[in-house]
mmCIF file with all atom_site columns, C-alpha atoms in Angstrom:
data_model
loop_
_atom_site.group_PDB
_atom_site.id
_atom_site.type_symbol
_atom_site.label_atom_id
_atom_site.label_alt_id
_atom_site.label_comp_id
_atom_site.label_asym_id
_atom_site.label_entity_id
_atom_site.label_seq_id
_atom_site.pdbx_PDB_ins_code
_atom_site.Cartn_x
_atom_site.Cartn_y
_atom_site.Cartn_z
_atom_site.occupancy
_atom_site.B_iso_or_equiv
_atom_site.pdbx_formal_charge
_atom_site.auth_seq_id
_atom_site.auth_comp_id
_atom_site.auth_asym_id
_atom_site.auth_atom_id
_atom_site.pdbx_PDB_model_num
ATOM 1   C CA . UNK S 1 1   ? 138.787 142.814 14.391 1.00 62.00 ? 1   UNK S CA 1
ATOM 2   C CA . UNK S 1 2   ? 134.939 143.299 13.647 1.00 77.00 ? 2   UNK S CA 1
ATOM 3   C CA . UNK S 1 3   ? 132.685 142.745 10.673 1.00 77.00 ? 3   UNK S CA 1
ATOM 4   C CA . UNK S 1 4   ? 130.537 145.192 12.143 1.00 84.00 ? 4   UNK S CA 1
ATOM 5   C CA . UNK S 1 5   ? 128.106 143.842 8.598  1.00 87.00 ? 5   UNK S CA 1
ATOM 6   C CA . UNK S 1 6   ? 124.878 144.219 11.267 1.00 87.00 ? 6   UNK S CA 1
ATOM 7   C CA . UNK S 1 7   ? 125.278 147.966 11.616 1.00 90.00 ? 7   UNK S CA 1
ATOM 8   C CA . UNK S 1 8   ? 126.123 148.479 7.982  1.00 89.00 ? 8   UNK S CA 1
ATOM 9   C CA . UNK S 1 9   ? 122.947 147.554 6.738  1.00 90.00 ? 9   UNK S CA 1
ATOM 10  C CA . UNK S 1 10  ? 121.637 150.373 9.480  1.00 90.00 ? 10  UNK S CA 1
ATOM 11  C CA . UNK S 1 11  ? 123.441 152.661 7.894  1.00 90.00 ? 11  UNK S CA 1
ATOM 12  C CA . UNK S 1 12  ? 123.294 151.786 4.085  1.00 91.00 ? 12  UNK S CA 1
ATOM 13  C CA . UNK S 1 13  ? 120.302 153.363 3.537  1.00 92.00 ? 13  UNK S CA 1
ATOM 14  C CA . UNK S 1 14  ? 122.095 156.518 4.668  1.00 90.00 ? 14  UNK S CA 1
ATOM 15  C CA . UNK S 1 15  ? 124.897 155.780 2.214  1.00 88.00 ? 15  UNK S CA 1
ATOM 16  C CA . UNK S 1 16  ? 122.570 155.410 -1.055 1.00 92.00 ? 16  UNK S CA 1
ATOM 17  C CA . UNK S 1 17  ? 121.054 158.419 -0.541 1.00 94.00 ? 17  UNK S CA 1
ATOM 18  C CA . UNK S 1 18  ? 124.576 160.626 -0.656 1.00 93.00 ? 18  UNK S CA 1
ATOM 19  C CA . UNK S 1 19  ? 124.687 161.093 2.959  1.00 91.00 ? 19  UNK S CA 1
ATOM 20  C CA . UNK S 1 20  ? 128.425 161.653 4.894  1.00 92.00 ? 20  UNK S CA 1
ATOM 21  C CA . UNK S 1 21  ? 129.847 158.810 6.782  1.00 90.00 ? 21  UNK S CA 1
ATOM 22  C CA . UNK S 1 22  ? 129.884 161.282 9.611  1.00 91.00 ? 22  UNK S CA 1
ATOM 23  C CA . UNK S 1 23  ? 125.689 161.893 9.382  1.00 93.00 ? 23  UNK S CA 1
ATOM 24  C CA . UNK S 1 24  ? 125.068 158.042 8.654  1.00 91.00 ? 24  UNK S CA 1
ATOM 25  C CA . UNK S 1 25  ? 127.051 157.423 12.160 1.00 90.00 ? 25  UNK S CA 1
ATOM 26  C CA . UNK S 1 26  ? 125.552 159.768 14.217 1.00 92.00 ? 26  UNK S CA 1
ATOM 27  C CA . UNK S 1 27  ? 121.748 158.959 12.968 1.00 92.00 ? 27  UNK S CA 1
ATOM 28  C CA . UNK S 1 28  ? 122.520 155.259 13.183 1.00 92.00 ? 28  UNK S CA 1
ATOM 29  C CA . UNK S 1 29  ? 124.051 155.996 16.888 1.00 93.00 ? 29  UNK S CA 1
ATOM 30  C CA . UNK S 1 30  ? 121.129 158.021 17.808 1.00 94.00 ? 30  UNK S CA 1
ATOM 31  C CA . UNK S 1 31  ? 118.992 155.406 16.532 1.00 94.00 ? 31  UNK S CA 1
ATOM 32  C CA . UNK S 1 32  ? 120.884 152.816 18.435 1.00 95.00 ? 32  UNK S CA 1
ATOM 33  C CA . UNK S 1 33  ? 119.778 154.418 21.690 1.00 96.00 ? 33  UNK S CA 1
ATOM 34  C CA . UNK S 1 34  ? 115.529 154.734 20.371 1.00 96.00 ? 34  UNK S CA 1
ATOM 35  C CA . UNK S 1 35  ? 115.593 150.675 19.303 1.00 96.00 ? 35  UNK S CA 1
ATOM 36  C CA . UNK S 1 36  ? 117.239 149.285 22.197 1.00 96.00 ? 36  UNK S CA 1
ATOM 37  C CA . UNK S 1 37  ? 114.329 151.435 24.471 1.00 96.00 ? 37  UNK S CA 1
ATOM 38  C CA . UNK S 1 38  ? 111.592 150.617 22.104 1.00 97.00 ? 38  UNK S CA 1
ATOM 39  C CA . UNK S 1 39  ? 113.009 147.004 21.284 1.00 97.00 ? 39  UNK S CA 1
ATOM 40  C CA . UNK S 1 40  ? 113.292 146.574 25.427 1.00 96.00 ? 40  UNK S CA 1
ATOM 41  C CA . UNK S 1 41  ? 109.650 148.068 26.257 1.00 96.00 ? 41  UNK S CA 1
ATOM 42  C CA . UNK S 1 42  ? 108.092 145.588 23.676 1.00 96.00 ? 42  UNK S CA 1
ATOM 43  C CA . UNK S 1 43  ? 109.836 142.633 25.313 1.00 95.00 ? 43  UNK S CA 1
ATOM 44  C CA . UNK S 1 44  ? 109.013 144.023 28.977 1.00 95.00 ? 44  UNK S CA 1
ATOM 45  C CA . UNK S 1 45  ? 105.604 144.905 28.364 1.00 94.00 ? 45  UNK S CA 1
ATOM 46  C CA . UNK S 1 46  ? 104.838 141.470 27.063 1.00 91.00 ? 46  UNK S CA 1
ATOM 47  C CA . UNK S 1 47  ? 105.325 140.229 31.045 1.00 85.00 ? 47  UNK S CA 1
ATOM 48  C CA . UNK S 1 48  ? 104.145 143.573 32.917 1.00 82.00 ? 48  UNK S CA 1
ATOM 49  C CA . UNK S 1 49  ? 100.867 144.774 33.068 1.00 80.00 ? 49  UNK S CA 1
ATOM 50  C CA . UNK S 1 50  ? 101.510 148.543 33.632 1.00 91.00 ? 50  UNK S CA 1
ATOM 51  C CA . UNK S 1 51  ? 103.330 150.265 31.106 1.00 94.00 ? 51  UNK S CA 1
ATOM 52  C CA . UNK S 1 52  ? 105.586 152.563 33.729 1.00 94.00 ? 52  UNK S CA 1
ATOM 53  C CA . UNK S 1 53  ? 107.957 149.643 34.744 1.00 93.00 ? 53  UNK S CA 1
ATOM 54  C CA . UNK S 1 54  ? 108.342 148.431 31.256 1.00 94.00 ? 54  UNK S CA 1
ATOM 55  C CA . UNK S 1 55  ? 108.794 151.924 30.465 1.00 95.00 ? 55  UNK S CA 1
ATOM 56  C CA . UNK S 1 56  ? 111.446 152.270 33.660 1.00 95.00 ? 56  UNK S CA 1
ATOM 57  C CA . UNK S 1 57  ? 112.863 149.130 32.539 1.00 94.00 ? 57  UNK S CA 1
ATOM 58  C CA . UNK S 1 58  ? 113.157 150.114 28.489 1.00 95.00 ? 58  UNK S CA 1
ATOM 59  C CA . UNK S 1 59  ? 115.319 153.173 30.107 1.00 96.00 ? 59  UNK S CA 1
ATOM 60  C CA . UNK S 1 60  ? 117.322 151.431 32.631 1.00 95.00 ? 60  UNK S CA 1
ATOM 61  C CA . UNK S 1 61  ? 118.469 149.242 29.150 1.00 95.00 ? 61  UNK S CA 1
ATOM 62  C CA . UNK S 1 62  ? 119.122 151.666 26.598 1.00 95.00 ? 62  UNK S CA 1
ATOM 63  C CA . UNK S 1 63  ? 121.041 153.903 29.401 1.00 94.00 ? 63  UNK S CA 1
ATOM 64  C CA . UNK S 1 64  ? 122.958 151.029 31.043 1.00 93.00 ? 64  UNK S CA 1
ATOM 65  C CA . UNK S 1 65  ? 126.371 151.210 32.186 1.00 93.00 ? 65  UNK S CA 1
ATOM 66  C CA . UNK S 1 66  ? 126.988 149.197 29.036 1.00 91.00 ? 66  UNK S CA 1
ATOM 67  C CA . UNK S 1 67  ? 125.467 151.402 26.250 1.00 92.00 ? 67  UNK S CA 1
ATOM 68  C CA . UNK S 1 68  ? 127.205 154.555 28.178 1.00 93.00 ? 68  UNK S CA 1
ATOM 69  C CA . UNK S 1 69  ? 130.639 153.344 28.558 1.00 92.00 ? 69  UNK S CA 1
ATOM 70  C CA . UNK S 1 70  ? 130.590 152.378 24.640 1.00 91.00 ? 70  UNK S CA 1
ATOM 71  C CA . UNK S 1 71  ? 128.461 154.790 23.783 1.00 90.00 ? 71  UNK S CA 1
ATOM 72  C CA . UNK S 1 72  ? 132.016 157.025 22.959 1.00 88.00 ? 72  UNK S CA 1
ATOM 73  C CA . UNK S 1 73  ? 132.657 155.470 19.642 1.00 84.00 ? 73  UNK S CA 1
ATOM 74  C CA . UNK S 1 74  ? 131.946 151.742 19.848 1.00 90.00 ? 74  UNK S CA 1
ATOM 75  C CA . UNK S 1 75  ? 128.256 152.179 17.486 1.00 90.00 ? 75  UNK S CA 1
ATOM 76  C CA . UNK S 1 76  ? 128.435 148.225 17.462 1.00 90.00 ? 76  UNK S CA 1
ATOM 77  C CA . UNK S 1 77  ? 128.762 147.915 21.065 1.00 91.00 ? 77  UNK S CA 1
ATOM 78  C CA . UNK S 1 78  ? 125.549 149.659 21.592 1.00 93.00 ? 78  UNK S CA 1
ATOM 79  C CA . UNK S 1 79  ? 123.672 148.488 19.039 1.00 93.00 ? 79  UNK S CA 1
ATOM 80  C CA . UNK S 1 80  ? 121.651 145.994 21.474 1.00 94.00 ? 80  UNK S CA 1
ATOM 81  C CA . UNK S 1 81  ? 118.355 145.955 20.528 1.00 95.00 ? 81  UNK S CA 1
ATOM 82  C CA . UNK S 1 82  ? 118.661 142.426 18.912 1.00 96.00 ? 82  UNK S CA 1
ATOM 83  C CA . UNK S 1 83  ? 119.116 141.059 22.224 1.00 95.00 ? 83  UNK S CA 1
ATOM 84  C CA . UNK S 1 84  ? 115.766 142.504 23.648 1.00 96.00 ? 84  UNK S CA 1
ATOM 85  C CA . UNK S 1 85  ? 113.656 142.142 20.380 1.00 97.00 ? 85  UNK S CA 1
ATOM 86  C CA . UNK S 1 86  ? 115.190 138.336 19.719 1.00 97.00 ? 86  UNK S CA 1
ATOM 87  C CA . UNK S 1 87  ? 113.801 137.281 22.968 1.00 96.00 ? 87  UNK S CA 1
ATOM 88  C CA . UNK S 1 88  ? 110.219 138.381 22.383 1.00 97.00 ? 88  UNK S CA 1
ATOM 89  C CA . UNK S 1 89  ? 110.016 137.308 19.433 1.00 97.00 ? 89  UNK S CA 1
ATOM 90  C CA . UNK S 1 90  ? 111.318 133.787 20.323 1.00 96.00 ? 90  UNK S CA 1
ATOM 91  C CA . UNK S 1 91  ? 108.625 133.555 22.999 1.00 95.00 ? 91  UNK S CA 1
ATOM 92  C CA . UNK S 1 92  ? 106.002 134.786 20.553 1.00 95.00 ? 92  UNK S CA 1
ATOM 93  C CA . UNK S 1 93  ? 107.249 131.995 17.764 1.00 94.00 ? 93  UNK S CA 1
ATOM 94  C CA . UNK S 1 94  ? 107.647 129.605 20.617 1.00 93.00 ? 94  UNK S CA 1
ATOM 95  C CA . UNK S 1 95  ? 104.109 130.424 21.526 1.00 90.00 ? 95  UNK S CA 1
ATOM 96  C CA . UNK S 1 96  ? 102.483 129.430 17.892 1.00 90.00 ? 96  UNK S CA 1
ATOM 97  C CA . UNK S 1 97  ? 105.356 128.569 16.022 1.00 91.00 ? 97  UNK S CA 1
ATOM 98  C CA . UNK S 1 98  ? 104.554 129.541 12.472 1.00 92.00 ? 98  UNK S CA 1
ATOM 99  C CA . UNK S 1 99  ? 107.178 130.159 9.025  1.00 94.00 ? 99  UNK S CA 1
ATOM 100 C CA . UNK S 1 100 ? 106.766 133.350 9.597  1.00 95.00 ? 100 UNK S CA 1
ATOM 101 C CA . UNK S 1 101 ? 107.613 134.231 13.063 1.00 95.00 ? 101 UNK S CA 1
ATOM 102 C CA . UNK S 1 102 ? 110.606 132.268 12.683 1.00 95.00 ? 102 UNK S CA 1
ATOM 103 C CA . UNK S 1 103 ? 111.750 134.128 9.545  1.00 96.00 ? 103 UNK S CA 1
ATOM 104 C CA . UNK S 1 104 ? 111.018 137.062 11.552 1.00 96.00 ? 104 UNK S CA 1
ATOM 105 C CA . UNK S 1 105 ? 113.220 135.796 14.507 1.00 96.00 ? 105 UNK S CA 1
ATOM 106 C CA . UNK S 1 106 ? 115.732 134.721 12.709 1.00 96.00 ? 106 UNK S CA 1
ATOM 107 C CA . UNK S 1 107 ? 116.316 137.739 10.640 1.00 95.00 ? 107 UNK S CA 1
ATOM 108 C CA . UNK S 1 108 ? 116.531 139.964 14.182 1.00 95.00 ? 108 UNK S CA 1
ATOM 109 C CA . UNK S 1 109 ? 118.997 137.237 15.426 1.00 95.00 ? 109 UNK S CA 1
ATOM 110 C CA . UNK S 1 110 ? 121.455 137.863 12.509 1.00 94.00 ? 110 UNK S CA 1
ATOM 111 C CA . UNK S 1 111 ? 121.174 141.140 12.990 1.00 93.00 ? 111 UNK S CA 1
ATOM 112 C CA . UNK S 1 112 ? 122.508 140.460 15.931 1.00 92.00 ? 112 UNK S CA 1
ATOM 113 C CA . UNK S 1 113 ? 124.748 137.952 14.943 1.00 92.00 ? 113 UNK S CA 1
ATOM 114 C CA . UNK S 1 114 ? 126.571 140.167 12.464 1.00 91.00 ? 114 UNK S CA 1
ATOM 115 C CA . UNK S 1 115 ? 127.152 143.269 14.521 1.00 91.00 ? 115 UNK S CA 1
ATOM 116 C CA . UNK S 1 116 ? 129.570 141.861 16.561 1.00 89.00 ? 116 UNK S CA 1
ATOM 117 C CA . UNK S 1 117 ? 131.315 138.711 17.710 1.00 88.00 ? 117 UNK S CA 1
ATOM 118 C CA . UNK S 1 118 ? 130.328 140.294 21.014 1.00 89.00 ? 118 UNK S CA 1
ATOM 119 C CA . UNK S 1 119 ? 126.589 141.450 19.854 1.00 91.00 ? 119 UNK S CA 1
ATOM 120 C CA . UNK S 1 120 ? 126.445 137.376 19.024 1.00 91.00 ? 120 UNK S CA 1
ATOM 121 C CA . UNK S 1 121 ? 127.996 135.624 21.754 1.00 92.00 ? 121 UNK S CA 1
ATOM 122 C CA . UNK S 1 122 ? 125.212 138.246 23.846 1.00 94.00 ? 122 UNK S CA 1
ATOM 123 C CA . UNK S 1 123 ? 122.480 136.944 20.885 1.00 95.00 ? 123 UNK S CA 1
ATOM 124 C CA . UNK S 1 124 ? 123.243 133.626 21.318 1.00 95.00 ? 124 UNK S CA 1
ATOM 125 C CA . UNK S 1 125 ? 123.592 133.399 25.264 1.00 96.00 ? 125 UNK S CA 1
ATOM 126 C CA . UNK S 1 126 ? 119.880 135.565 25.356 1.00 96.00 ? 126 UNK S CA 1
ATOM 127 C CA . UNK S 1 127 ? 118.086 132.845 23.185 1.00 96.00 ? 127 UNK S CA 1
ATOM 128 C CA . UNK S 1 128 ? 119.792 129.741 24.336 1.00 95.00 ? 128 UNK S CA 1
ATOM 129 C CA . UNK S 1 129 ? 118.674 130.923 27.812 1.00 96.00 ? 129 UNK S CA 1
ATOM 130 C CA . UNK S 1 130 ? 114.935 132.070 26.531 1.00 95.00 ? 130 UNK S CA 1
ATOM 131 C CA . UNK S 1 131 ? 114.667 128.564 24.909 1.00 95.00 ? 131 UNK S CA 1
ATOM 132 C CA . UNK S 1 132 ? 115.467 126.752 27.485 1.00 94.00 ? 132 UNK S CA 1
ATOM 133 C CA . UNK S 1 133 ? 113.544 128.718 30.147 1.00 94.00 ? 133 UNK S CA 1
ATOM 134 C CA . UNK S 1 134 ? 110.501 128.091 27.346 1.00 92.00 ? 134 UNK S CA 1
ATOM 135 C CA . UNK S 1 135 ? 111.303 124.471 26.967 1.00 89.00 ? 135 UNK S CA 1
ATOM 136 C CA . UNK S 1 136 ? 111.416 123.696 30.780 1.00 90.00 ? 136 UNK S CA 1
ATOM 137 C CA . UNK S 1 137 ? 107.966 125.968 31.258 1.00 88.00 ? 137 UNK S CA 1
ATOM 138 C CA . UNK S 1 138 ? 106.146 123.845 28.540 1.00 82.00 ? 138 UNK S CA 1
ATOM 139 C CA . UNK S 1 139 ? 103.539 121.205 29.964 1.00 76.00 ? 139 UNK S CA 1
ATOM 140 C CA . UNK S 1 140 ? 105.259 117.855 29.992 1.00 64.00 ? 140 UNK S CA 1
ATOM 141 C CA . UNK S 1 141 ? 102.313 116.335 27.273 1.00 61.00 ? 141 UNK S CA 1
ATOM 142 C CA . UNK S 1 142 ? 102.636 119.197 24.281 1.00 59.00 ? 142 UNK S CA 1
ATOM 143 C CA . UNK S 1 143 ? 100.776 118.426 20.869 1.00 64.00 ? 143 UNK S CA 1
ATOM 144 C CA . UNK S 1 144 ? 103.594 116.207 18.673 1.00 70.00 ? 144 UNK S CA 1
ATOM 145 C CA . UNK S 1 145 ? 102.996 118.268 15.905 1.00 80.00 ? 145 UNK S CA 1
ATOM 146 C CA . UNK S 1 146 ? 103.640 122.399 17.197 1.00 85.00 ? 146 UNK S CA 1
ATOM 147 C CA . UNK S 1 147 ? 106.953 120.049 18.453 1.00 84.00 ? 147 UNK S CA 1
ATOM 148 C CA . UNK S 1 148 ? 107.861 118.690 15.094 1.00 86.00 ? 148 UNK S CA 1
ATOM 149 C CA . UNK S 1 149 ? 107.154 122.494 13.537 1.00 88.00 ? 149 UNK S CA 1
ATOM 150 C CA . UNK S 1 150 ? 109.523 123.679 16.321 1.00 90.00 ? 150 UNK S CA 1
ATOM 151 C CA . UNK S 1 151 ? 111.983 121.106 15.909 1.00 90.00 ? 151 UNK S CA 1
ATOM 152 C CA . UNK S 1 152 ? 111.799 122.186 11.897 1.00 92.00 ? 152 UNK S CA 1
ATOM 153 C CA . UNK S 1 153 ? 112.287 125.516 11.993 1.00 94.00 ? 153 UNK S CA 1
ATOM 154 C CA . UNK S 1 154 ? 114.753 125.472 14.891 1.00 93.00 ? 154 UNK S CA 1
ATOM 155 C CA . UNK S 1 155 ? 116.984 123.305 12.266 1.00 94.00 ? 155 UNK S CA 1
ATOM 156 C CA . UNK S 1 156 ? 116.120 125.033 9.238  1.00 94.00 ? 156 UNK S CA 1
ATOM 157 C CA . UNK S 1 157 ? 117.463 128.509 10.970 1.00 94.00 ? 157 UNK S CA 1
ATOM 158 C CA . UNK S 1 158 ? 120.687 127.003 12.613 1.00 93.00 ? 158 UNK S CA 1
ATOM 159 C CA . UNK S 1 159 ? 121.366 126.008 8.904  1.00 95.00 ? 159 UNK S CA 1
ATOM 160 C CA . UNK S 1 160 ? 120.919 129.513 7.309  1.00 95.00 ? 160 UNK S CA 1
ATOM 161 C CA . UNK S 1 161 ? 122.774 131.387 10.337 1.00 94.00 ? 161 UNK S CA 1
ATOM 162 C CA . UNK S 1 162 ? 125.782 128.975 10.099 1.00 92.00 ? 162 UNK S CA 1
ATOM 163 C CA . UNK S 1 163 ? 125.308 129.636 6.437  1.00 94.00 ? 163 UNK S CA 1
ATOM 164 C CA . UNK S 1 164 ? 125.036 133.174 6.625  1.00 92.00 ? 164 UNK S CA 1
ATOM 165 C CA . UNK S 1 165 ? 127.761 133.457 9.638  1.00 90.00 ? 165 UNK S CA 1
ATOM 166 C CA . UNK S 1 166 ? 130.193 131.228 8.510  1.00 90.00 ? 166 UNK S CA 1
ATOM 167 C CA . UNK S 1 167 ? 132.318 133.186 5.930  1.00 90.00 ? 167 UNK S CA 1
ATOM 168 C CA . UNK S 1 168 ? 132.662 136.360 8.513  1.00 85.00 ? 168 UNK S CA 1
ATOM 169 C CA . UNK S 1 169 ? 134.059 133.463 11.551 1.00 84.00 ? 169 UNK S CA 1
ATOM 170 C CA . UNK S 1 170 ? 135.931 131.268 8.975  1.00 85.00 ? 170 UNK S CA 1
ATOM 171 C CA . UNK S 1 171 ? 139.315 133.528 9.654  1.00 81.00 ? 171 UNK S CA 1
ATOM 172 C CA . UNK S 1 172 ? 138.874 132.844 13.372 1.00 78.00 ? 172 UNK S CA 1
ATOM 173 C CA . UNK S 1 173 ? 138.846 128.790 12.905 1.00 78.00 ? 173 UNK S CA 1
ATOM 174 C CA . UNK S 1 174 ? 141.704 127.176 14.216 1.00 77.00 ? 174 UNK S CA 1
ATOM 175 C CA . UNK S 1 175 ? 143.292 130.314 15.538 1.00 75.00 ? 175 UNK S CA 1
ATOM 176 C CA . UNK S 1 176 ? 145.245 129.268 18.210 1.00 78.00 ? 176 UNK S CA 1
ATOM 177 C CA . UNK S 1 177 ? 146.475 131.821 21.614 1.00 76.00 ? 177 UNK S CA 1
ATOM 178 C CA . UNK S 1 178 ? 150.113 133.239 21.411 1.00 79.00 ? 178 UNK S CA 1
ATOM 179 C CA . UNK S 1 179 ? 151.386 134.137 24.614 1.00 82.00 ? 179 UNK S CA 1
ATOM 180 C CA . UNK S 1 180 ? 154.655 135.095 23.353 1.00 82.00 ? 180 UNK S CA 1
ATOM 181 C CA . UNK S 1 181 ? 152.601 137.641 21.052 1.00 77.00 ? 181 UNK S CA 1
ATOM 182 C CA . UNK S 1 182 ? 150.190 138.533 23.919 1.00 76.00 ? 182 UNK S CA 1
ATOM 183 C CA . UNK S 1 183 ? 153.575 138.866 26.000 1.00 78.00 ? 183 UNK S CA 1
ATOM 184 C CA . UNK S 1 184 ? 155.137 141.569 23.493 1.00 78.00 ? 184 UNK S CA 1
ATOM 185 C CA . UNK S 1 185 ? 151.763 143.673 23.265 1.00 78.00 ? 185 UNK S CA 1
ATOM 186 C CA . UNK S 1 186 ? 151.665 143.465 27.117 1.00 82.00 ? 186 UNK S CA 1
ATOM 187 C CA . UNK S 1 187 ? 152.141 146.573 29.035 1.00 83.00 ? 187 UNK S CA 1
ATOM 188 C CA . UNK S 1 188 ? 155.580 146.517 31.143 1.00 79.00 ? 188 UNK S CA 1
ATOM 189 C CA . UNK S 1 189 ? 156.481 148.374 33.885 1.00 81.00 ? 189 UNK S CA 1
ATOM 190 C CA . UNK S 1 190 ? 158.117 151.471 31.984 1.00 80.00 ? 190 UNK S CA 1
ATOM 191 C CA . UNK S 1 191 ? 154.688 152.020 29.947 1.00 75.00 ? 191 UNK S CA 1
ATOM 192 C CA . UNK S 1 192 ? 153.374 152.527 33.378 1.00 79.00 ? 192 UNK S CA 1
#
């Protein structure tokens, strides 16, 4: 029921060098852990001036109730640090929009993106809120052209993630509730 494509890559590199399935996991869930910390701390310090609470903050992320309850087996559960690092880096295209920092964002995003459908509906939510915290902060007379860039790239990578997303959703289009199926799964007083 998930792609889980995002953590692949992670652990690809793993793969091609003739490393066991079991060793790729474990690195890649260890790693998990290290980015979602370091990937937090970037995006905290950006707003706090002393180090400690970003650092305090980085922890309380990467050790959340969250990671820990999936932490168990769920390696694209915990892989978060999209969500963190997706949100600075929107602020910091937002900031001086450039080609560059939106390929930049954009790659992190479908990172996130293909993880999980619920790493993306998480990516999504985090960046719909971040631009639209951005977009209300903005002085009401911006320069028309950073807007136009904005506007530009904004389309450009809604394109290329519907592009890139599409085949992995395209089995979940149109798939309509069964309660009668939801009914037989359902646990019943005897499986109590």
């Amino acid at each position: 029921n998930e792609h889980l494509l995002g953590v692949s890559l992670a652990t690809l590199p793993w793969a091609a060098a003739g490393a066991s399935p079991v060793l790729a996991y474990n690195a890649i869930w260890w790693l998990a852990f290290f980015l979602n910390g370091v990937a937090t701390f970037a995006w905290l310090r950006r707003f706090a001036i002393d180090p400690v609470p970003a650092f305090a903050g980085s922890l309380v992320f990467a050790c959340s109730y969250y990671v820990m309850l999936h932490a168990h087996g769920h390696l694209h559960l915990i892989w978060l640090w999209p969500l963190p690092l997706s949100a600075l880096l929107l602020e910091r295209w937002f900031v001086a929009p450039s080609v560059w920092r939106a390929v930049l964002w954009l790659a992190v995003v479908l990172m996130g993106l293909l993880t999980s459908w619920y790493v993306a509906v998480m990516v999504a939510l985090v960046n719909g809120i971040v631009l639209a915290m951005l977009i209300v902060a903005t002085p009401a007379a911006p320069a028309t052209g950073v807007w136009r860039r904005r506007v530009v790239h904004l389309a450009a990578a809604t394109v290329i993630a519907a592009a890139v997303v599409y085949p992995l959703a395209r089995p979940y289009v149109g798939l309509r509730a069964n309660t009668a199926e939801a009914a037989a799964f359902s646990a019943d007083l005897e499986a109590y």
